[in-house]
mmCIF file of C-alpha atoms in Angstrom:
data_model
loop_
_atom_site.group_PDB
_atom_site.id
_atom_site.type_symbol
_atom_site.label_atom_id
_atom_site.label_comp_id
_atom_site.label_asym_id
_atom_site.label_seq_id
_atom_site.Cartn_x
_atom_site.Cartn_y
_atom_site.Cartn_z
ATOM 1 C CA MET A 11 -27.555 -6.432 7.557
ATOM 2 C CA PRO A 12 -26.010 -6.082 11.042
ATOM 3 C CA SER A 13 -25.145 -2.555 12.045
ATOM 4 C CA PHE A 14 -24.427 -0.272 14.988
ATOM 5 C CA THR A 15 -24.497 3.437 15.647
ATOM 6 C CA ALA A 16 -21.305 5.473 15.767
ATOM 7 C CA GLY A 17 -20.730 8.205 18.312
ATOM 8 C CA ASP A 18 -21.968 10.899 15.928
ATOM 9 C CA GLY A 19 -25.140 8.966 15.104
ATOM 10 C CA THR A 20 -23.967 7.506 11.776
ATOM 11 C CA ARG A 21 -25.224 3.976 11.141
ATOM 12 C CA LEU A 22 -22.307 1.689 10.310
ATOM 13 C CA ALA A 23 -22.758 -1.736 8.743
ATOM 14 C CA TYR A 24 -20.563 -4.796 8.938
ATOM 15 C CA HIS A 25 -20.559 -8.205 7.276
ATOM 16 C CA VAL A 26 -19.967 -11.520 9.028
ATOM 17 C CA ARG A 27 -18.406 -14.352 7.052
ATOM 18 C CA GLY A 28 -16.916 -17.660 8.124
ATOM 19 C CA GLU A 29 -16.600 -19.631 11.334
ATOM 20 C CA GLY A 30 -14.293 -19.560 14.336
ATOM 21 C CA GLU A 31 -12.746 -16.885 16.486
ATOM 22 C CA PRO A 32 -13.720 -13.358 15.405
ATOM 23 C CA LEU A 33 -11.314 -11.298 13.321
ATOM 24 C CA VAL A 34 -12.191 -7.635 12.814
ATOM 25 C CA VAL A 35 -11.240 -6.517 9.299
ATOM 26 C CA LEU A 36 -10.647 -2.902 8.242
ATOM 27 C CA PRO A 37 -10.699 -2.303 4.465
ATOM 28 C CA GLY A 38 -8.455 -0.026 2.450
ATOM 29 C CA GLY A 39 -8.950 1.867 -0.769
ATOM 30 C CA PRO A 40 -8.955 4.286 0.898
ATOM 31 C CA MET A 41 -12.679 4.240 1.571
ATOM 32 C CA ARG A 42 -13.568 1.152 -0.463
ATOM 33 C CA ALA A 43 -16.457 -1.052 0.605
ATOM 34 C CA SER A 44 -15.373 -4.241 2.344
ATOM 35 C CA ALA A 45 -16.895 -6.339 -0.459
ATOM 36 C CA TYR A 46 -13.591 -6.228 -2.348
ATOM 37 C CA LEU A 47 -11.968 -8.338 0.374
ATOM 38 C CA GLY A 48 -14.255 -11.286 -0.371
ATOM 39 C CA GLU A 49 -13.325 -14.213 1.858
ATOM 40 C CA LEU A 50 -9.658 -13.166 1.932
ATOM 41 C CA GLY A 51 -8.548 -16.173 -0.033
ATOM 42 C CA GLY A 52 -10.356 -18.655 2.205
ATOM 43 C CA LEU A 53 -9.551 -17.180 5.591
ATOM 44 C CA THR A 54 -13.228 -17.714 6.405
ATOM 45 C CA ALA A 55 -12.474 -21.422 6.868
ATOM 46 C CA HIS A 56 -10.400 -20.499 9.914
ATOM 47 C CA ARG A 57 -11.848 -17.282 11.315
ATOM 48 C CA ARG A 58 -15.178 -15.490 11.587
ATOM 49 C CA LEU A 59 -14.517 -12.293 9.677
ATOM 50 C CA ILE A 60 -16.184 -9.107 10.917
ATOM 51 C CA LEU A 61 -15.763 -6.850 7.876
ATOM 52 C CA LEU A 62 -16.534 -3.217 8.613
ATOM 53 C CA ASP A 63 -17.922 -0.934 5.916
ATOM 54 C CA LEU A 64 -16.303 2.373 6.798
ATOM 55 C CA ARG A 65 -18.648 5.342 7.022
ATOM 56 C CA GLY A 66 -19.975 6.363 3.633
ATOM 57 C CA THR A 67 -18.999 3.071 1.975
ATOM 58 C CA GLY A 68 -20.837 -0.164 1.205
ATOM 59 C CA ASP A 69 -23.915 -0.530 3.381
ATOM 60 C CA SER A 70 -22.868 2.124 5.912
ATOM 61 C CA ALA A 71 -24.588 5.494 5.990
ATOM 62 C CA VAL A 72 -23.104 8.767 4.809
ATOM 63 C CA PRO A 73 -22.154 10.892 7.832
ATOM 64 C CA ALA A 74 -23.572 14.359 8.368
ATOM 65 C CA ASP A 75 -20.067 15.813 8.612
ATOM 66 C CA PRO A 76 -17.738 14.962 5.693
ATOM 67 C CA ALA A 77 -14.750 15.894 7.869
ATOM 68 C CA SER A 78 -15.372 12.650 9.775
ATOM 69 C CA TYR A 79 -13.990 10.714 6.795
ATOM 70 C CA ARG A 80 -10.489 11.670 7.951
ATOM 71 C CA CYS A 81 -8.599 8.620 9.153
ATOM 72 C CA ASP A 82 -8.107 9.695 12.757
ATOM 73 C CA GLN A 83 -11.783 10.623 13.040
ATOM 74 C CA GLN A 84 -12.733 6.982 12.385
ATOM 75 C CA VAL A 85 -10.772 5.462 15.257
ATOM 76 C CA ASP A 86 -13.806 5.693 17.536
ATOM 77 C CA ASP A 87 -15.848 3.792 14.921
ATOM 78 C CA VAL A 88 -13.537 0.814 15.407
ATOM 79 C CA GLU A 89 -13.913 1.067 19.174
ATOM 80 C CA MET A 90 -17.701 1.236 18.866
ATOM 81 C CA LEU A 91 -17.620 -1.921 16.725
ATOM 82 C CA ARG A 92 -15.557 -3.712 19.385
ATOM 83 C CA ALA A 93 -18.004 -2.724 22.097
ATOM 84 C CA HIS A 94 -20.973 -3.660 19.916
ATOM 85 C CA MET A 95 -19.504 -7.120 19.336
ATOM 86 C CA GLY A 96 -18.932 -7.569 23.068
ATOM 87 C CA LEU A 97 -15.213 -8.233 22.659
ATOM 88 C CA ASP A 98 -12.929 -7.429 25.571
ATOM 89 C CA HIS A 99 -10.006 -7.477 23.148
ATOM 90 C CA MET A 100 -9.787 -8.475 19.504
ATOM 91 C CA ASP A 101 -7.635 -9.611 16.635
ATOM 92 C CA VAL A 102 -7.531 -6.986 13.901
ATOM 93 C CA LEU A 103 -6.595 -7.371 10.243
ATOM 94 C CA SER A 104 -6.336 -4.400 7.919
ATOM 95 C CA HIS A 105 -5.449 -3.888 4.290
ATOM 96 C CA SER A 106 -3.701 -1.052 2.473
ATOM 97 C CA ALA A 107 -4.964 2.349 3.674
ATOM 98 C CA GLY A 108 -6.915 0.580 6.405
ATOM 99 C CA ALA A 109 -3.592 -0.162 8.076
ATOM 100 C CA SER A 110 -3.209 3.490 9.039
ATOM 101 C CA LEU A 111 -6.586 3.327 10.757
ATOM 102 C CA ALA A 112 -5.580 0.096 12.503
ATOM 103 C CA ILE A 113 -2.291 1.640 13.635
ATOM 104 C CA LEU A 114 -4.070 4.663 15.092
ATOM 105 C CA TYR A 115 -6.530 2.375 16.888
ATOM 106 C CA ALA A 116 -3.714 0.252 18.332
ATOM 107 C CA ALA A 117 -1.926 3.394 19.503
ATOM 108 C CA ALA A 118 -5.072 4.752 21.152
ATOM 109 C CA ARG A 119 -6.217 1.479 22.737
ATOM 110 C CA PRO A 120 -3.311 -0.955 22.882
ATOM 111 C CA HIS A 121 -4.972 -3.068 25.574
ATOM 112 C CA ARG A 122 -7.871 -3.856 23.220
ATOM 113 C CA VAL A 123 -5.697 -5.432 20.526
ATOM 114 C CA ARG A 124 -4.705 -9.089 20.884
ATOM 115 C CA ARG A 125 -3.007 -9.498 17.501
ATOM 116 C CA LEU A 126 -2.650 -7.025 14.654
ATOM 117 C CA ALA A 127 -2.120 -7.951 10.991
ATOM 118 C CA LEU A 128 -1.256 -5.191 8.516
ATOM 119 C CA ILE A 129 -1.635 -6.575 4.986
ATOM 120 C CA THR A 130 0.298 -4.553 2.386
ATOM 121 C CA GLY A 131 -0.394 -1.716 4.780
ATOM 122 C CA ASN A 132 -0.049 1.996 4.095
ATOM 123 C CA PRO A 133 2.174 3.272 6.953
ATOM 124 C CA SER A 134 1.284 6.962 6.667
ATOM 125 C CA ALA A 135 0.267 6.985 10.332
ATOM 126 C CA LEU A 136 3.937 6.351 11.128
ATOM 127 C CA GLY A 137 5.141 9.191 8.919
ATOM 128 C CA LEU A 138 6.222 6.804 6.157
ATOM 129 C CA ARG A 139 5.087 7.177 2.555
ATOM 130 C CA THR A 140 5.932 5.329 -0.616
ATOM 131 C CA THR A 141 8.029 7.377 -3.048
ATOM 132 C CA PRO A 142 7.587 7.422 -6.842
ATOM 133 C CA GLU A 143 11.044 5.887 -7.167
ATOM 134 C CA GLU A 144 10.029 2.925 -4.987
ATOM 135 C CA ARG A 145 6.890 2.345 -7.035
ATOM 136 C CA LEU A 146 8.775 2.516 -10.319
ATOM 137 C CA ALA A 147 11.504 0.176 -9.067
ATOM 138 C CA ALA A 148 8.829 -2.381 -8.187
ATOM 139 C CA ALA A 149 7.128 -1.854 -11.544
ATOM 140 C CA ARG A 150 10.351 -2.598 -13.427
ATOM 141 C CA LEU A 151 10.359 -6.052 -11.838
ATOM 142 C CA ARG A 152 7.469 -6.788 -14.209
ATOM 143 C CA ALA A 153 9.385 -5.869 -17.370
ATOM 144 C CA ARG A 154 8.797 -9.297 -18.948
ATOM 145 C CA GLU A 155 5.017 -9.085 -18.635
ATOM 146 C CA PRO A 156 3.236 -8.706 -22.000
ATOM 147 C CA TRP A 157 1.384 -5.622 -20.781
ATOM 148 C CA PHE A 158 4.470 -3.841 -19.391
ATOM 149 C CA GLY A 159 5.274 -1.752 -22.476
ATOM 150 C CA ALA A 160 1.808 -0.209 -22.564
ATOM 151 C CA ALA A 161 1.496 0.219 -18.805
ATOM 152 C CA TYR A 162 4.838 1.561 -17.582
ATOM 153 C CA PRO A 163 4.923 4.975 -19.356
ATOM 154 C CA GLY A 164 1.513 5.884 -17.939
ATOM 155 C CA LEU A 165 2.522 4.866 -14.429
ATOM 156 C CA GLU A 166 5.725 6.882 -14.686
ATOM 157 C CA ALA A 167 3.877 9.968 -15.922
ATOM 158 C CA TRP A 168 1.260 9.716 -13.177
ATOM 159 C CA LEU A 169 3.834 9.336 -10.434
ATOM 160 C CA HIS A 170 5.822 12.319 -11.733
ATOM 161 C CA GLY A 171 2.717 14.490 -11.976
ATOM 162 C CA THR A 172 2.742 14.784 -15.772
ATOM 163 C CA GLY A 173 -0.137 12.411 -16.478
ATOM 164 C CA ASP A 174 -3.499 11.340 -15.120
ATOM 165 C CA PHE A 175 -4.397 8.106 -13.374
ATOM 166 C CA ASP A 176 -4.903 5.463 -16.060
ATOM 167 C CA GLU A 177 -6.471 2.021 -15.848
ATOM 168 C CA ALA A 178 -3.709 0.807 -18.158
ATOM 169 C CA PHE A 179 -1.279 0.503 -15.255
ATOM 170 C CA MET A 180 -3.557 -1.361 -12.863
ATOM 171 C CA PRO A 181 -1.817 -4.700 -13.639
ATOM 172 C CA PHE A 182 1.075 -3.498 -11.483
ATOM 173 C CA PHE A 183 -1.181 -3.820 -8.428
ATOM 174 C CA TYR A 184 -1.709 -7.564 -8.984
ATOM 175 C CA GLY A 185 0.770 -10.416 -8.981
ATOM 176 C CA ARG A 186 -1.190 -12.066 -11.790
ATOM 177 C CA TRP A 187 -3.164 -10.018 -14.308
ATOM 178 C CA ASP A 188 -5.769 -12.707 -14.979
ATOM 179 C CA ASP A 189 -9.565 -12.745 -15.176
ATOM 180 C CA ILE A 190 -9.872 -12.721 -11.382
ATOM 181 C CA ALA A 191 -7.671 -9.634 -11.116
ATOM 182 C CA ARG A 192 -9.504 -7.873 -13.946
ATOM 183 C CA ALA A 193 -12.882 -8.460 -12.315
ATOM 184 C CA HIS A 194 -11.555 -7.349 -8.946
ATOM 185 C CA ASP A 195 -10.202 -4.133 -10.449
ATOM 186 C CA ALA A 196 -13.356 -3.478 -12.470
ATOM 187 C CA ALA A 197 -15.446 -3.428 -9.288
ATOM 188 C CA ALA A 198 -13.331 -0.744 -7.623
ATOM 189 C CA ALA A 199 -15.076 2.299 -9.090
ATOM 190 C CA GLU A 200 -18.506 1.263 -7.831
ATOM 191 C CA GLN A 201 -17.171 0.193 -4.429
ATOM 192 C CA THR A 202 -15.132 3.322 -3.655
ATOM 193 C CA ASN A 203 -16.384 6.626 -2.231
ATOM 194 C CA ASP A 204 -14.024 8.981 -4.054
ATOM 195 C CA ALA A 205 -15.085 12.088 -2.131
ATOM 196 C CA ALA A 206 -14.416 10.311 1.158
ATOM 197 C CA ALA A 207 -11.115 8.957 -0.146
ATOM 198 C CA ASP A 208 -9.952 12.509 -0.821
ATOM 199 C CA ARG A 209 -10.523 13.347 2.856
ATOM 200 C CA PHE A 210 -9.087 10.169 4.408
ATOM 201 C CA PHE A 211 -5.483 11.419 4.374
ATOM 202 C CA ALA A 212 -6.371 15.097 4.900
ATOM 203 C CA ASP A 213 -4.034 17.418 6.777
ATOM 204 C CA GLY A 214 -4.051 16.739 10.496
ATOM 205 C CA ALA A 215 -4.946 13.064 10.196
ATOM 206 C CA PHE A 216 -1.605 11.909 11.539
ATOM 207 C CA THR A 217 0.845 12.849 14.278
ATOM 208 C CA PRO A 218 3.573 10.256 13.660
ATOM 209 C CA ASP A 219 5.804 11.097 16.617
ATOM 210 C CA ALA A 220 2.939 10.821 19.083
ATOM 211 C CA THR A 221 1.725 7.620 17.445
ATOM 212 C CA ARG A 222 5.152 6.006 17.615
ATOM 213 C CA THR A 223 5.433 6.932 21.285
ATOM 214 C CA ALA A 224 2.001 5.476 22.053
ATOM 215 C CA LEU A 225 2.827 2.250 20.221
ATOM 216 C CA ARG A 226 5.523 1.483 22.780
ATOM 217 C CA ALA A 227 2.657 0.337 25.021
ATOM 218 C CA LEU A 228 1.471 -2.185 22.412
ATOM 219 C CA THR A 229 2.776 -5.520 23.651
ATOM 220 C CA SER A 230 0.666 -7.540 21.213
ATOM 221 C CA PRO A 231 2.295 -9.296 18.246
ATOM 222 C CA VAL A 232 2.081 -7.414 14.947
ATOM 223 C CA LEU A 233 2.335 -8.950 11.483
ATOM 224 C CA LEU A 234 3.423 -6.714 8.617
ATOM 225 C CA TYR A 235 2.666 -8.568 5.388
ATOM 226 C CA ALA A 236 4.216 -7.453 2.106
ATOM 227 C CA GLY A 237 3.968 -8.532 -1.501
ATOM 228 C CA GLU A 238 7.290 -9.141 -3.235
ATOM 229 C CA LEU A 239 6.135 -7.174 -6.298
ATOM 230 C CA ASP A 240 4.181 -4.451 -4.504
ATOM 231 C CA GLY A 241 5.413 -0.903 -4.959
ATOM 232 C CA GLY A 242 3.237 0.668 -2.321
ATOM 233 C CA PRO A 243 4.330 -0.396 0.195
ATOM 234 C CA SER A 244 7.491 -2.083 -0.959
ATOM 235 C CA PRO A 245 8.957 -4.832 1.241
ATOM 236 C CA ALA A 246 11.716 -2.395 2.243
ATOM 237 C CA LEU A 247 9.178 0.168 3.456
ATOM 238 C CA VAL A 248 7.283 -2.540 5.333
ATOM 239 C CA ARG A 249 10.480 -3.473 7.168
ATOM 240 C CA ARG A 250 10.991 0.159 8.146
ATOM 241 C CA ALA A 251 7.418 0.327 9.449
ATOM 242 C CA ALA A 252 8.021 -2.798 11.551
ATOM 243 C CA GLU A 253 10.581 -0.886 13.612
ATOM 244 C CA ALA A 254 7.732 1.095 15.209
ATOM 245 C CA PHE A 255 6.319 -1.962 17.002
ATOM 246 C CA PRO A 256 7.827 -3.714 20.045
ATOM 247 C CA ASP A 257 6.869 -7.189 18.772
ATOM 248 C CA ALA A 258 6.778 -7.275 14.975
ATOM 249 C CA GLU A 259 7.101 -9.946 12.312
ATOM 250 C CA VAL A 260 7.535 -9.262 8.578
ATOM 251 C CA ILE A 261 6.394 -11.685 5.885
ATOM 252 C CA VAL A 262 7.041 -11.125 2.176
ATOM 253 C CA GLN A 263 4.878 -13.263 -0.103
ATOM 254 C CA PRO A 264 6.725 -14.303 -3.274
ATOM 255 C CA GLY A 265 5.101 -13.286 -6.552
ATOM 256 C CA ALA A 266 2.434 -11.200 -4.816
ATOM 257 C CA ALA A 267 1.592 -7.544 -5.233
ATOM 258 C CA HIS A 268 -0.996 -5.424 -3.410
ATOM 259 C CA TYR A 269 -3.706 -8.105 -3.072
ATOM 260 C CA PRO A 270 -1.804 -11.201 -1.917
ATOM 261 C CA TRP A 271 -4.942 -13.244 -1.154
ATOM 262 C CA LEU A 272 -5.767 -13.135 -4.883
ATOM 263 C CA ASP A 273 -2.237 -13.888 -6.091
ATOM 264 C CA ASP A 274 -1.753 -17.050 -4.011
ATOM 265 C CA PRO A 275 -4.700 -17.742 -1.694
ATOM 266 C CA GLU A 276 -3.234 -20.847 -0.087
ATOM 267 C CA GLU A 277 0.045 -19.158 0.774
ATOM 268 C CA PHE A 278 -1.716 -16.081 2.115
ATOM 269 C CA VAL A 279 -4.075 -18.070 4.331
ATOM 270 C CA ARG A 280 -1.328 -20.376 5.565
ATOM 271 C CA ARG A 281 0.942 -17.542 6.625
ATOM 272 C CA THR A 282 -1.822 -15.363 8.065
ATOM 273 C CA VAL A 283 -3.448 -18.156 10.066
ATOM 274 C CA GLY A 284 -0.015 -19.178 11.294
ATOM 275 C CA PHE A 285 0.398 -15.739 12.778
ATOM 276 C CA LEU A 286 -3.116 -15.428 14.197
ATOM 277 C CA ASP A 287 -3.046 -18.855 15.834
ATOM 278 C CA ALA A 288 0.516 -18.737 17.132
#
């Protein structure tokens, strides 16, 4: 398993899949092993994916200092990966919570980013968060699904703080609640470092005003990719996040939720490759 050593001595692993120009991939979760990304719907036929296991996840080592799980503390890990790969500049793709890490990296080292793709990205680094109302509005779009009646009350209670997280509402995160989605969801518990996830968004991780100012120096194209049915982030929130970048493009994939490469692999690959190769 290829690996490199982070600045604090933590061994970080990465996985290489596919052929072509390298594409560094930062997973979400937060703090879920990169295995859940698979081949990103077949993107490996077009790009050589360099999938980083964030510290304490997948095949990467647990750091000595748990405080280093905080999002901003992992920016240097991305830079160390770039240097290890010998890339003067790189294309970066991130998913979900990994988008905040990618945004902080782009703000810190804009000259190292050639193209940046934020896939259903969490824009907390920009001071933007999904509200319960936005999530519930997206959930109501699924009212005709056979599982809606059993799933919606639990989601509503969780978002309003009157109920616990429940697997019953996981179908809302997928455009199609089929066997592929069920298997993907079932693997999450084993792939996620819950203790690290609790620290990823800890107080002090983000300084949105400073980040937005720094992003003015990012001249590289940025793709913000949303799922039509995703509640976090909703397409509307993704469009607001796009305003932070000098050169941004927004794509909304019809019928997709939080994992668009599972919902319609061909559409996801077509649109993503179109951006990366433009």
